[in-house]
GROMACS .gro file of N, CA and C in nm:
model
  510
    1UNK      N    1  -2.409  -8.210 -10.236
    1UNK     CA    2  -2.537  -8.236 -10.172
    1UNK      C    3  -2.531  -8.183 -10.030
    2UNK      N    4  -2.633  -8.112  -9.989
    2UNK     CA    5  -2.641  -8.059  -9.853
    2UNK      C    6  -2.771  -8.101  -9.788
    3UNK      N    7  -2.762  -8.150  -9.666
    3UNK     CA    8  -2.880  -8.174  -9.582
    3UNK      C    9  -2.867  -8.075  -9.468
    4UNK      N   10  -2.964  -7.984  -9.457
    4UNK     CA   11  -2.951  -7.873  -9.363
    4UNK      C   12  -3.083  -7.846  -9.291
    5UNK      N   13  -3.072  -7.811  -9.162
    5UNK     CA   14  -3.187  -7.769  -9.081
    5UNK      C   15  -3.299  -7.873  -9.077
    6UNK      N   16  -3.263  -7.999  -9.065
    6UNK     CA   17  -3.363  -8.105  -9.054
    6UNK      C   18  -3.367  -8.157  -8.911
    7UNK      N   19  -3.479  -8.217  -8.873
    7UNK     CA   20  -3.495  -8.278  -8.741
    7UNK      C   21  -3.522  -8.426  -8.759
    8UNK      N   22  -3.439  -8.508  -8.696
    8UNK     CA   23  -3.455  -8.653  -8.699
    8UNK      C   24  -3.481  -8.696  -8.555
    9UNK      N   25  -3.605  -8.723  -8.524
    9UNK     CA   26  -3.642  -8.749  -8.385
    9UNK      C   27  -3.640  -8.898  -8.353
   10UNK      N   28  -3.676  -8.932  -8.232
   10UNK     CA   29  -3.664  -9.068  -8.179
   10UNK      C   30  -3.733  -9.171  -8.268
   11UNK      N   31  -3.664  -9.284  -8.282
   11UNK     CA   32  -3.722  -9.400  -8.349
   11UNK      C   33  -3.699  -9.517  -8.256
   12UNK      N   34  -3.793  -9.539  -8.168
   12UNK     CA   35  -3.776  -9.643  -8.069
   12UNK      C   36  -3.847  -9.769  -8.114
   13UNK      N   37  -3.773  -9.877  -8.131
   13UNK     CA   38  -3.829 -10.004  -8.175
   13UNK      C   39  -3.878 -10.083  -8.054
   14UNK      N   40  -3.799 -10.089  -7.951
   14UNK     CA   41  -3.833 -10.152  -7.825
   14UNK      C   42  -3.754 -10.078  -7.717
   15UNK      N   43  -3.783 -10.103  -7.591
   15UNK     CA   44  -3.711 -10.028  -7.487
   15UNK      C   45  -3.559 -10.039  -7.502
   16UNK      N   46  -3.490  -9.924  -7.493
   16UNK     CA   47  -3.345  -9.913  -7.499
   16UNK      C   48  -3.287  -9.946  -7.638
   17UNK      N   49  -3.371  -9.954  -7.742
   17UNK     CA   50  -3.320  -9.969  -7.879
   17UNK      C   51  -3.366  -9.849  -7.959
   18UNK      N   52  -3.277  -9.800  -8.043
   18UNK     CA   53  -3.305  -9.673  -8.109
   18UNK      C   54  -3.326  -9.686  -8.260
   19UNK      N   55  -3.345  -9.804  -8.314
   19UNK     CA   56  -3.375  -9.817  -8.456
   19UNK      C   57  -3.258  -9.784  -8.547
   20UNK      N   58  -3.288  -9.736  -8.666
   20UNK     CA   59  -3.190  -9.712  -8.771
   20UNK      C   60  -3.118  -9.579  -8.753
   21UNK      N   61  -3.002  -9.562  -8.824
   21UNK     CA   62  -2.934  -9.432  -8.822
   21UNK      C   63  -3.025  -9.322  -8.877
   22UNK      N   64  -3.006  -9.200  -8.829
   22UNK     CA   65  -3.086  -9.088  -8.879
   22UNK      C   66  -3.048  -9.054  -9.023
   23UNK      N   67  -2.916  -9.042  -9.050
   23UNK     CA   68  -2.868  -9.010  -9.184
   23UNK      C   69  -2.761  -9.112  -9.222
   24UNK      N   70  -2.777  -9.177  -9.336
   24UNK     CA   71  -2.677  -9.271  -9.386
   24UNK      C   72  -2.635  -9.225  -9.525
   25UNK      N   73  -2.504  -9.215  -9.546
   25UNK     CA   74  -2.452  -9.168  -9.675
   25UNK      C   75  -2.364  -9.277  -9.734
   26UNK      N   76  -2.398  -9.323  -9.858
   26UNK     CA   77  -2.321  -9.425  -9.929
   26UNK      C   78  -2.287  -9.375 -10.069
   27UNK      N   79  -2.167  -9.407 -10.116
   27UNK     CA   80  -2.127  -9.386 -10.255
   27UNK      C   81  -2.161  -9.247 -10.309
   28UNK      N   82  -2.132  -9.147 -10.230
   28UNK     CA   83  -2.154  -9.009 -10.272
   28UNK      C   84  -2.028  -8.929 -10.242
   29UNK      N   85  -2.016  -8.814 -10.303
   29UNK     CA   86  -1.903  -8.725 -10.277
   29UNK      C   87  -1.955  -8.586 -10.246
   30UNK      N   88  -1.873  -8.508 -10.177
   30UNK     CA   89  -1.906  -8.369 -10.147
   30UNK      C   90  -2.040  -8.356 -10.075
   31UNK      N   91  -2.052  -8.425  -9.963
   31UNK     CA   92  -2.173  -8.420  -9.881
   31UNK      C   93  -2.152  -8.322  -9.766
   32UNK      N   94  -2.249  -8.237  -9.741
   32UNK     CA   95  -2.246  -8.146  -9.627
   32UNK      C   96  -2.371  -8.171  -9.545
   33UNK      N   97  -2.351  -8.203  -9.418
   33UNK     CA   98  -2.462  -8.218  -9.324
   33UNK      C   99  -2.447  -8.106  -9.223
   34UNK      N  100  -2.538  -8.009  -9.226
   34UNK     CA  101  -2.521  -7.885  -9.149
   34UNK      C  102  -2.647  -7.850  -9.070
   35UNK      N  103  -2.626  -7.817  -8.943
   35UNK     CA  104  -2.731  -7.761  -8.857
   35UNK      C  105  -2.853  -7.853  -8.844
   36UNK      N  106  -2.830  -7.982  -8.839
   36UNK     CA  107  -2.939  -8.077  -8.818
   36UNK      C  108  -2.947  -8.111  -8.670
   37UNK      N  109  -3.065  -8.152  -8.626
   37UNK     CA  110  -3.083  -8.199  -8.489
   37UNK      C  111  -3.126  -8.346  -8.495
   38UNK      N  112  -3.047  -8.432  -8.432
   38UNK     CA  113  -3.072  -8.576  -8.434
   38UNK      C  114  -3.090  -8.622  -8.291
   39UNK      N  115  -3.198  -8.693  -8.265
   39UNK     CA  116  -3.231  -8.733  -8.128
   39UNK      C  117  -3.271  -8.880  -8.122
   40UNK      N  118  -3.205  -8.954  -8.037
   40UNK     CA  119  -3.241  -9.091  -7.999
   40UNK      C  120  -3.249  -9.186  -8.120
   41UNK      N  121  -3.136  -9.205  -8.186
   41UNK     CA  122  -3.124  -9.301  -8.295
   41UNK      C  123  -3.008  -9.395  -8.264
   42UNK      N  124  -2.996  -9.506  -8.336
   42UNK     CA  125  -2.883  -9.597  -8.312
   42UNK      C  126  -2.752  -9.525  -8.343
   43UNK      N  127  -2.744  -9.464  -8.459
   43UNK     CA  128  -2.630  -9.382  -8.502
   43UNK      C  129  -2.689  -9.252  -8.555
   44UNK      N  130  -2.632  -9.142  -8.515
   44UNK     CA  131  -2.681  -9.014  -8.566
   44UNK      C  132  -2.651  -8.998  -8.714
   45UNK      N  133  -2.521  -9.002  -8.748
   45UNK     CA  134  -2.477  -8.989  -8.887
   45UNK      C  135  -2.384  -9.106  -8.918
   46UNK      N  136  -2.414  -9.181  -9.023
   46UNK     CA  137  -2.332  -9.294  -9.068
   46UNK      C  138  -2.287  -9.265  -9.210
   47UNK      N  139  -2.156  -9.255  -9.230
   47UNK     CA  140  -2.105  -9.219  -9.362
   47UNK      C  141  -2.005  -9.323  -9.413
   48UNK      N  142  -2.028  -9.370  -9.534
   48UNK     CA  143  -1.935  -9.457  -9.606
   48UNK      C  144  -1.892  -9.388  -9.735
   49UNK      N  145  -1.887  -9.256  -9.732
   49UNK     CA  146  -1.853  -9.179  -9.851
   49UNK      C  147  -1.742  -9.080  -9.820
   50UNK      N  148  -1.648  -9.062  -9.914
   50UNK     CA  149  -1.541  -8.963  -9.892
   50UNK      C  150  -1.592  -8.821  -9.914
   51UNK      N  151  -1.511  -8.726  -9.873
   51UNK     CA  152  -1.538  -8.584  -9.897
   51UNK      C  153  -1.666  -8.537  -9.828
   52UNK      N  154  -1.676  -8.564  -9.697
   52UNK     CA  155  -1.793  -8.524  -9.620
   52UNK      C  156  -1.757  -8.417  -9.519
   53UNK      N  157  -1.853  -8.330  -9.491
   53UNK     CA  158  -1.836  -8.232  -9.384
   53UNK      C  159  -1.961  -8.235  -9.297
   54UNK      N  160  -1.938  -8.253  -9.166
   54UNK     CA  161  -2.047  -8.254  -9.069
   54UNK      C  162  -2.024  -8.135  -8.978
   55UNK      N  163  -2.112  -8.036  -8.982
   55UNK     CA  164  -2.087  -7.913  -8.907
   55UNK      C  165  -2.215  -7.856  -8.847
   56UNK      N  166  -2.206  -7.811  -8.723
   56UNK     CA  167  -2.317  -7.744  -8.657
   56UNK      C  168  -2.433  -7.834  -8.620
   57UNK      N  169  -2.413  -7.964  -8.619
   57UNK     CA  170  -2.522  -8.056  -8.586
   57UNK      C  171  -2.531  -8.074  -8.434
   58UNK      N  172  -2.652  -8.099  -8.385
   58UNK     CA  173  -2.674  -8.132  -8.245
   58UNK      C  174  -2.724  -8.276  -8.242
   59UNK      N  175  -2.647  -8.362  -8.177
   59UNK     CA  176  -2.678  -8.505  -8.177
   59UNK      C  177  -2.689  -8.550  -8.032
   60UNK      N  178  -2.808  -8.593  -7.991
   60UNK     CA  179  -2.831  -8.630  -7.851
   60UNK      C  180  -2.892  -8.770  -7.842
   61UNK      N  181  -2.850  -8.842  -7.739
   61UNK     CA  182  -2.906  -8.973  -7.702
   61UNK      C  183  -2.901  -9.074  -7.816
   62UNK      N  184  -2.793  -9.073  -7.895
   62UNK     CA  185  -2.770  -9.176  -7.996
   62UNK      C  186  -2.662  -9.270  -7.943
   63UNK      N  187  -2.665  -9.396  -7.983
   63UNK     CA  188  -2.560  -9.488  -7.937
   63UNK      C  189  -2.423  -9.441  -7.984
   64UNK      N  190  -2.413  -9.401  -8.111
   64UNK     CA  191  -2.293  -9.338  -8.167
   64UNK      C  192  -2.340  -9.213  -8.238
   65UNK      N  193  -2.279  -9.099  -8.208
   65UNK     CA  194  -2.323  -8.974  -8.270
   65UNK      C  195  -2.284  -8.969  -8.418
   66UNK      N  196  -2.154  -8.984  -8.448
   66UNK     CA  197  -2.106  -8.980  -8.587
   66UNK      C  198  -2.013  -9.097  -8.609
   67UNK      N  199  -2.042  -9.176  -8.713
   67UNK     CA  200  -1.954  -9.285  -8.754
   67UNK      C  201  -1.917  -9.262  -8.900
   68UNK      N  202  -1.787  -9.254  -8.927
   68UNK     CA  203  -1.740  -9.234  -9.064
   68UNK      C  204  -1.634  -9.337  -9.095
   69UNK      N  205  -1.637  -9.390  -9.215
   69UNK     CA  206  -1.546  -9.496  -9.256
   69UNK      C  207  -1.470  -9.461  -9.382
   70UNK      N  208  -1.440  -9.334  -9.404
   70UNK     CA  209  -1.371  -9.299  -9.527
   70UNK      C  210  -1.288  -9.172  -9.511
   71UNK      N  211  -1.217  -9.137  -9.616
   71UNK     CA  212  -1.121  -9.027  -9.614
   71UNK      C  213  -1.187  -8.891  -9.639
   72UNK      N  214  -1.108  -8.787  -9.620
   72UNK     CA  215  -1.150  -8.649  -9.647
   72UNK      C  216  -1.276  -8.613  -9.571
   73UNK      N  217  -1.269  -8.627  -9.441
   73UNK     CA  218  -1.385  -8.603  -9.356
   73UNK      C  219  -1.355  -8.489  -9.259
   74UNK      N  220  -1.444  -8.391  -9.253
   74UNK     CA  221  -1.430  -8.281  -9.159
   74UNK      C  222  -1.549  -8.283  -9.064
   75UNK      N  223  -1.519  -8.293  -8.936
   75UNK     CA  224  -1.623  -8.294  -8.832
   75UNK      C  225  -1.595  -8.174  -8.743
   76UNK      N  226  -1.677  -8.068  -8.756
   76UNK     CA  227  -1.648  -7.946  -8.681
   76UNK      C  228  -1.774  -7.879  -8.628
   77UNK      N  229  -1.759  -7.817  -8.510
   77UNK     CA  230  -1.864  -7.738  -8.448
   77UNK      C  231  -1.993  -7.814  -8.422
   78UNK      N  232  -1.984  -7.941  -8.389
   78UNK     CA  233  -2.101  -8.020  -8.354
   78UNK      C  234  -2.112  -8.030  -8.202
   79UNK      N  235  -2.233  -8.058  -8.153
   79UNK     CA  236  -2.254  -8.084  -8.011
   79UNK      C  237  -2.314  -8.223  -7.998
   80UNK      N  238  -2.252  -8.306  -7.913
   80UNK     CA  239  -2.294  -8.445  -7.897
   80UNK      C  240  -2.308  -8.476  -7.748
   81UNK      N  241  -2.430  -8.515  -7.708
   81UNK     CA  242  -2.458  -8.542  -7.567
   81UNK      C  243  -2.545  -8.666  -7.553
   82UNK      N  244  -2.538  -8.735  -7.438
   82UNK     CA  245  -2.626  -8.850  -7.415
   82UNK      C  246  -2.760  -8.811  -7.357
   83UNK      N  247  -2.791  -8.683  -7.347
   83UNK     CA  248  -2.911  -8.636  -7.278
   83UNK      C  249  -3.038  -8.687  -7.343
   84UNK      N  250  -3.133  -8.731  -7.261
   84UNK     CA  251  -3.265  -8.774  -7.305
   84UNK      C  252  -3.366  -8.685  -7.235
   85UNK      N  253  -3.438  -8.601  -7.309
   85UNK     CA  254  -3.528  -8.503  -7.248
   85UNK      C  255  -3.642  -8.567  -7.170
   86UNK      N  256  -3.682  -8.686  -7.208
   86UNK     CA  257  -3.792  -8.752  -7.138
   86UNK      C  258  -3.747  -8.810  -7.005
   87UNK      N  259  -3.621  -8.850  -6.996
   87UNK     CA  260  -3.567  -8.905  -6.872
   87UNK      C  261  -3.416  -8.884  -6.871
   88UNK      N  262  -3.369  -8.771  -6.818
   88UNK     CA  263  -3.227  -8.737  -6.827
   88UNK      C  264  -3.133  -8.844  -6.773
   89UNK      N  265  -3.175  -8.924  -6.679
   89UNK     CA  266  -3.086  -9.024  -6.621
   89UNK      C  267  -3.069  -9.147  -6.710
   90UNK      N  268  -3.155  -9.166  -6.809
   90UNK     CA  269  -3.144  -9.285  -6.895
   90UNK      C  270  -3.081  -9.255  -7.030
   91UNK      N  271  -3.043  -9.131  -7.055
   91UNK     CA  272  -2.978  -9.100  -7.182
   91UNK      C  273  -2.848  -9.178  -7.195
   92UNK      N  274  -2.816  -9.220  -7.317
   92UNK     CA  275  -2.695  -9.299  -7.337
   92UNK      C  276  -2.627  -9.258  -7.466
   93UNK      N  277  -2.496  -9.268  -7.470
   93UNK     CA  278  -2.419  -9.251  -7.593
   93UNK      C  279  -2.292  -9.331  -7.575
   94UNK      N  280  -2.274  -9.436  -7.656
   94UNK     CA  281  -2.157  -9.521  -7.640
   94UNK      C  282  -2.030  -9.446  -7.679
   95UNK      N  283  -2.025  -9.393  -7.800
   95UNK     CA  284  -1.911  -9.313  -7.847
   95UNK      C  285  -1.964  -9.190  -7.918
   96UNK      N  286  -1.896  -9.076  -7.902
   96UNK     CA  287  -1.937  -8.957  -7.975
   96UNK      C  288  -1.897  -8.967  -8.122
   97UNK      N  289  -1.768  -8.987  -8.149
   97UNK     CA  290  -1.718  -8.996  -8.287
   97UNK      C  291  -1.645  -9.129  -8.301
   98UNK      N  292  -1.686  -9.209  -8.399
   98UNK     CA  293  -1.622  -9.337  -8.426
   98UNK      C  294  -1.575  -9.336  -8.570
   99UNK      N  295  -1.443  -9.343  -8.589
   99UNK     CA  296  -1.386  -9.351  -8.724
   99UNK      C  297  -1.332  -9.491  -8.742
  100UNK      N  298  -1.403  -9.573  -8.814
  100UNK     CA  299  -1.363  -9.712  -8.833
  100UNK      C  300  -1.319  -9.737  -8.975
  101UNK      N  301  -1.348  -9.855  -9.023
  101UNK     CA  302  -1.310  -9.890  -9.158
  101UNK      C  303  -1.164  -9.928  -9.168
  102UNK      N  304  -1.115  -9.940  -9.290
  102UNK     CA  305  -0.976  -9.978  -9.313
  102UNK      C  306  -0.884  -9.860  -9.289
  103UNK      N  307  -0.775  -9.884  -9.218
  103UNK     CA  308  -0.681  -9.777  -9.185
  103UNK      C  309  -0.632  -9.702  -9.309
  104UNK      N  310  -0.610  -9.774  -9.419
  104UNK     CA  311  -0.551  -9.708  -9.536
  104UNK      C  312  -0.642  -9.600  -9.595
  105UNK      N  313  -0.771  -9.601  -9.561
  105UNK     CA  314  -0.863  -9.501  -9.613
  105UNK      C  315  -0.882  -9.381  -9.520
  106UNK      N  316  -0.830  -9.387  -9.399
  106UNK     CA  317  -0.852  -9.278  -9.304
  106UNK      C  318  -0.740  -9.174  -9.312
  107UNK      N  319  -0.748  -9.092  -9.415
  107UNK     CA  320  -0.653  -8.982  -9.434
  107UNK      C  321  -0.733  -8.853  -9.451
  108UNK      N  322  -0.665  -8.743  -9.424
  108UNK     CA  323  -0.725  -8.611  -9.435
  108UNK      C  324  -0.852  -8.600  -9.350
  109UNK      N  325  -0.837  -8.626  -9.221
  109UNK     CA  326  -0.947  -8.620  -9.126
  109UNK      C  327  -0.924  -8.500  -9.035
  110UNK      N  328  -1.028  -8.423  -9.012
  110UNK     CA  329  -1.021  -8.307  -8.923
  110UNK      C  330  -1.137  -8.313  -8.825
  111UNK      N  331  -1.106  -8.314  -8.696
  111UNK     CA  332  -1.207  -8.312  -8.590
  111UNK      C  333  -1.178  -8.189  -8.507
  112UNK      N  334  -1.257  -8.081  -8.525
  112UNK     CA  335  -1.225  -7.952  -8.464
  112UNK      C  336  -1.347  -7.888  -8.399
  113UNK      N  337  -1.322  -7.823  -8.285
  113UNK     CA  338  -1.419  -7.734  -8.219
  113UNK      C  339  -1.552  -7.802  -8.189
  114UNK      N  340  -1.550  -7.931  -8.157
  114UNK     CA  341  -1.673  -8.002  -8.119
  114UNK      C  342  -1.690  -7.999  -7.968
  115UNK      N  343  -1.813  -8.014  -7.923
  115UNK     CA  344  -1.844  -8.025  -7.783
  115UNK      C  345  -1.888  -8.169  -7.760
  116UNK      N  346  -1.803  -8.249  -7.695
  116UNK     CA  347  -1.825  -8.392  -7.681
  116UNK      C  348  -1.857  -8.422  -7.535
  117UNK      N  349  -1.980  -8.466  -7.509
  117UNK     CA  350  -2.023  -8.476  -7.371
  117UNK      C  351  -2.055  -8.614  -7.320
  118UNK      N  352  -1.988  -8.655  -7.216
  118UNK     CA  353  -2.020  -8.769  -7.129
  118UNK      C  354  -2.061  -8.898  -7.201
  119UNK      N  355  -1.982  -8.952  -7.290
  119UNK     CA  356  -2.019  -9.081  -7.349
  119UNK      C  357  -1.997  -9.194  -7.250
  120UNK      N  358  -2.067  -9.304  -7.271
  120UNK     CA  359  -2.045  -9.424  -7.189
  120UNK      C  360  -1.913  -9.490  -7.226
  121UNK      N  361  -1.871  -9.476  -7.351
  121UNK     CA  362  -1.744  -9.533  -7.398
  121UNK      C  363  -1.639  -9.424  -7.409
  122UNK      N  364  -1.611  -9.380  -7.533
  122UNK     CA  365  -1.508  -9.280  -7.559
  122UNK      C  366  -1.567  -9.162  -7.635
  123UNK      N  367  -1.504  -9.048  -7.619
  123UNK     CA  368  -1.544  -8.931  -7.698
  123UNK      C  369  -1.505  -8.951  -7.845
  124UNK      N  370  -1.381  -9.000  -7.869
  124UNK     CA  371  -1.334  -9.023  -8.006
  124UNK      C  372  -1.267  -9.159  -8.013
  125UNK      N  373  -1.308  -9.240  -8.110
  125UNK     CA  374  -1.241  -9.366  -8.139
  125UNK      C  375  -1.196  -9.357  -8.284
  126UNK      N  376  -1.065  -9.372  -8.308
  126UNK     CA  377  -1.013  -9.360  -8.444
  126UNK      C  378  -0.900  -9.459  -8.464
  127UNK      N  379  -0.899  -9.524  -8.579
  127UNK     CA  380  -0.792  -9.617  -8.614
  127UNK      C  381  -0.714  -9.559  -8.731
  128UNK      N  382  -0.626  -9.466  -8.699
  128UNK     CA  383  -0.548  -9.400  -8.803
  128UNK      C  384  -0.425  -9.483  -8.837
  129UNK      N  385  -0.384  -9.483  -8.964
  129UNK     CA  386  -0.260  -9.551  -9.001
  129UNK      C  387  -0.139  -9.477  -8.943
  130UNK      N  388  -0.028  -9.547  -8.935
  130UNK     CA  389   0.093  -9.489  -8.875
  130UNK      C  390   0.140  -9.364  -8.948
  131UNK      N  391   0.116  -9.353  -9.076
  131UNK     CA  392   0.163  -9.237  -9.153
  131UNK      C  393   0.054  -9.134  -9.176
  132UNK      N  394  -0.044  -9.128  -9.089
  132UNK     CA  395  -0.155  -9.035  -9.106
  132UNK      C  396  -0.117  -8.896  -9.055
  133UNK      N  397  -0.030  -8.829  -9.129
  133UNK     CA  398   0.016  -8.696  -9.091
  133UNK      C  399  -0.087  -8.588  -9.123
  134UNK      N  400  -0.191  -8.624  -9.195
  134UNK     CA  401  -0.290  -8.526  -9.237
  134UNK      C  402  -0.417  -8.534  -9.153
  135UNK      N  403  -0.408  -8.590  -9.032
  135UNK     CA  404  -0.524  -8.602  -8.944
  135UNK      C  405  -0.506  -8.511  -8.824
  136UNK      N  406  -0.612  -8.438  -8.787
  136UNK     CA  407  -0.601  -8.338  -8.682
  136UNK      C  408  -0.721  -8.342  -8.590
  137UNK      N  409  -0.696  -8.342  -8.461
  137UNK     CA  410  -0.799  -8.322  -8.359
  137UNK      C  411  -0.758  -8.195  -8.286
  138UNK      N  412  -0.841  -8.090  -8.294
  138UNK     CA  413  -0.797  -7.960  -8.245
  138UNK      C  414  -0.915  -7.882  -8.186
  139UNK      N  415  -0.895  -7.826  -8.068
  139UNK     CA  416  -0.991  -7.732  -8.010
  139UNK      C  417  -1.123  -7.791  -7.966
  140UNK      N  418  -1.129  -7.920  -7.940
  140UNK     CA  419  -1.253  -7.982  -7.894
  140UNK      C  420  -1.270  -7.963  -7.744
  141UNK      N  421  -1.394  -7.960  -7.700
  141UNK     CA  422  -1.423  -7.953  -7.558
  141UNK      C  423  -1.479  -8.087  -7.515
  142UNK      N  424  -1.411  -8.150  -7.419
  142UNK     CA  425  -1.451  -8.281  -7.370
  142UNK      C  426  -1.518  -8.264  -7.234
  143UNK      N  427  -1.644  -8.298  -7.225
  143UNK     CA  428  -1.716  -8.296  -7.098
  143UNK      C  429  -1.729  -8.440  -7.054
  144UNK      N  430  -1.645  -8.480  -6.959
  144UNK     CA  431  -1.633  -8.621  -6.924
  144UNK      C  432  -1.675  -8.649  -6.781
  145UNK      N  433  -1.725  -8.769  -6.761
  145UNK     CA  434  -1.745  -8.819  -6.627
  145UNK      C  435  -1.610  -8.868  -6.577
  146UNK      N  436  -1.575  -8.840  -6.453
  146UNK     CA  437  -1.444  -8.878  -6.399
  146UNK      C  438  -1.420  -9.027  -6.416
  147UNK      N  439  -1.300  -9.061  -6.459
  147UNK     CA  440  -1.261  -9.201  -6.471
  147UNK      C  441  -1.289  -9.264  -6.606
  148UNK      N  442  -1.357  -9.194  -6.695
  148UNK     CA  443  -1.385  -9.250  -6.827
  148UNK      C  444  -1.282  -9.201  -6.927
  149UNK      N  445  -1.257  -9.281  -7.031
  149UNK     CA  446  -1.157  -9.245  -7.130
  149UNK      C  447  -1.206  -9.141  -7.226
  150UNK      N  448  -1.117  -9.053  -7.265
  150UNK     CA  449  -1.151  -8.953  -7.366
  150UNK      C  450  -1.139  -9.010  -7.506
  151UNK      N  451  -1.024  -9.073  -7.532
  151UNK     CA  452  -0.991  -9.108  -7.670
  151UNK      C  453  -0.931  -9.248  -7.672
  152UNK      N  454  -0.960  -9.326  -7.776
  152UNK     CA  455  -0.903  -9.459  -7.792
  152UNK      C  456  -0.834  -9.468  -7.928
  153UNK      N  457  -0.716  -9.524  -7.928
  153UNK     CA  458  -0.634  -9.544  -8.049
  153UNK      C  459  -0.575  -9.415  -8.105
  154UNK      N  460  -0.575  -9.307  -8.032
  154UNK     CA  461  -0.504  -9.187  -8.074
  154UNK      C  462  -0.432  -9.127  -7.954
  155UNK      N  463  -0.323  -9.058  -7.979
  155UNK     CA  464  -0.253  -8.984  -7.874
  155UNK      C  465  -0.283  -8.836  -7.897
  156UNK      N  466  -0.310  -8.764  -7.792
  156UNK     CA  467  -0.343  -8.623  -7.807
  156UNK      C  468  -0.231  -8.537  -7.750
  157UNK      N  469  -0.178  -8.449  -7.831
  157UNK     CA  470  -0.082  -8.349  -7.788
  157UNK      C  471  -0.162  -8.241  -7.715
  158UNK      N  472  -0.129  -8.216  -7.589
  158UNK     CA  473  -0.206  -8.124  -7.506
  158UNK      C  474  -0.215  -7.984  -7.567
  159UNK      N  475  -0.113  -7.941  -7.640
  159UNK     CA  476  -0.114  -7.805  -7.692
  159UNK      C  477  -0.197  -7.792  -7.819
  160UNK      N  478  -0.189  -7.888  -7.909
  160UNK     CA  479  -0.263  -7.878  -8.035
  160UNK      C  480  -0.358  -7.994  -8.058
  161UNK      N  481  -0.353  -8.094  -7.973
  161UNK     CA  482  -0.435  -8.214  -7.987
  161UNK      C  483  -0.415  -8.278  -8.124
  162UNK      N  484  -0.290  -8.288  -8.167
  162UNK     CA  485  -0.261  -8.353  -8.295
  162UNK      C  486  -0.266  -8.504  -8.280
  163UNK      N  487  -0.295  -8.574  -8.387
  163UNK     CA  488  -0.310  -8.718  -8.386
  163UNK      C  489  -0.176  -8.788  -8.396
  164UNK      N  490  -0.155  -8.885  -8.312
  164UNK     CA  491  -0.047  -8.982  -8.325
  164UNK      C  492  -0.107  -9.116  -8.288
  165UNK      N  493  -0.046  -9.223  -8.333
  165UNK     CA  494  -0.105  -9.354  -8.312
  165UNK      C  495  -0.073  -9.411  -8.173
  166UNK      N  496  -0.169  -9.481  -8.116
  166UNK     CA  497  -0.144  -9.559  -7.996
  166UNK      C  498  -0.252  -9.664  -7.983
  167UNK      N  499  -0.225  -9.770  -7.911
  167UNK     CA  500  -0.319  -9.882  -7.901
  167UNK      C  501  -0.370  -9.903  -7.759
  168UNK      N  502  -0.386  -9.796  -7.686
  168UNK     CA  503  -0.441  -9.807  -7.551
  168UNK      C  504  -0.524  -9.683  -7.524
  169UNK      N  505  -0.616  -9.688  -7.429
  169UNK     CA  506  -0.698  -9.569  -7.401
  169UNK      C  507  -0.612  -9.454  -7.351
  170UNK      N  508  -0.649  -9.332  -7.381
  170UNK     CA  509  -0.580  -9.211  -7.337
  170UNK      C  510  -0.609  -9.187  -7.190
   0.00000   0.00000   0.00000
């Protein structure tokens, strides 16, 4: 299944609340979300399904850009920013990429070549198991406000940005 070239615009329920996720995926396999533009939602993409690829999406002013809770997930070439076109100073994004769920299911994860910009929280939050040798963070561009954390619960190798476990902010 592919969702491509769609626009999911603001869903404002009340001031500073962004309503439901733009795209939610449950109990499916082989999902591709490509070249979509998501603006001002609670979560841009919420996935509870394995074998997903999120590529080329532009996600702005969402509380969380991408949240995935399952294995075999590739997140590549996306742009995630807190920018709000109506009022640039009020744009918000808590986390760019949040990988939650049970640790035993977070295997075969690839986060590559994304542009992660100025979240209020972290650019990447991931709870990988200790033996997650098949998880990779590589070639991402982090646009950060000084003093804010880049990554939580992962260690980044400066040369390849490979995943290792840690329980403190980077």
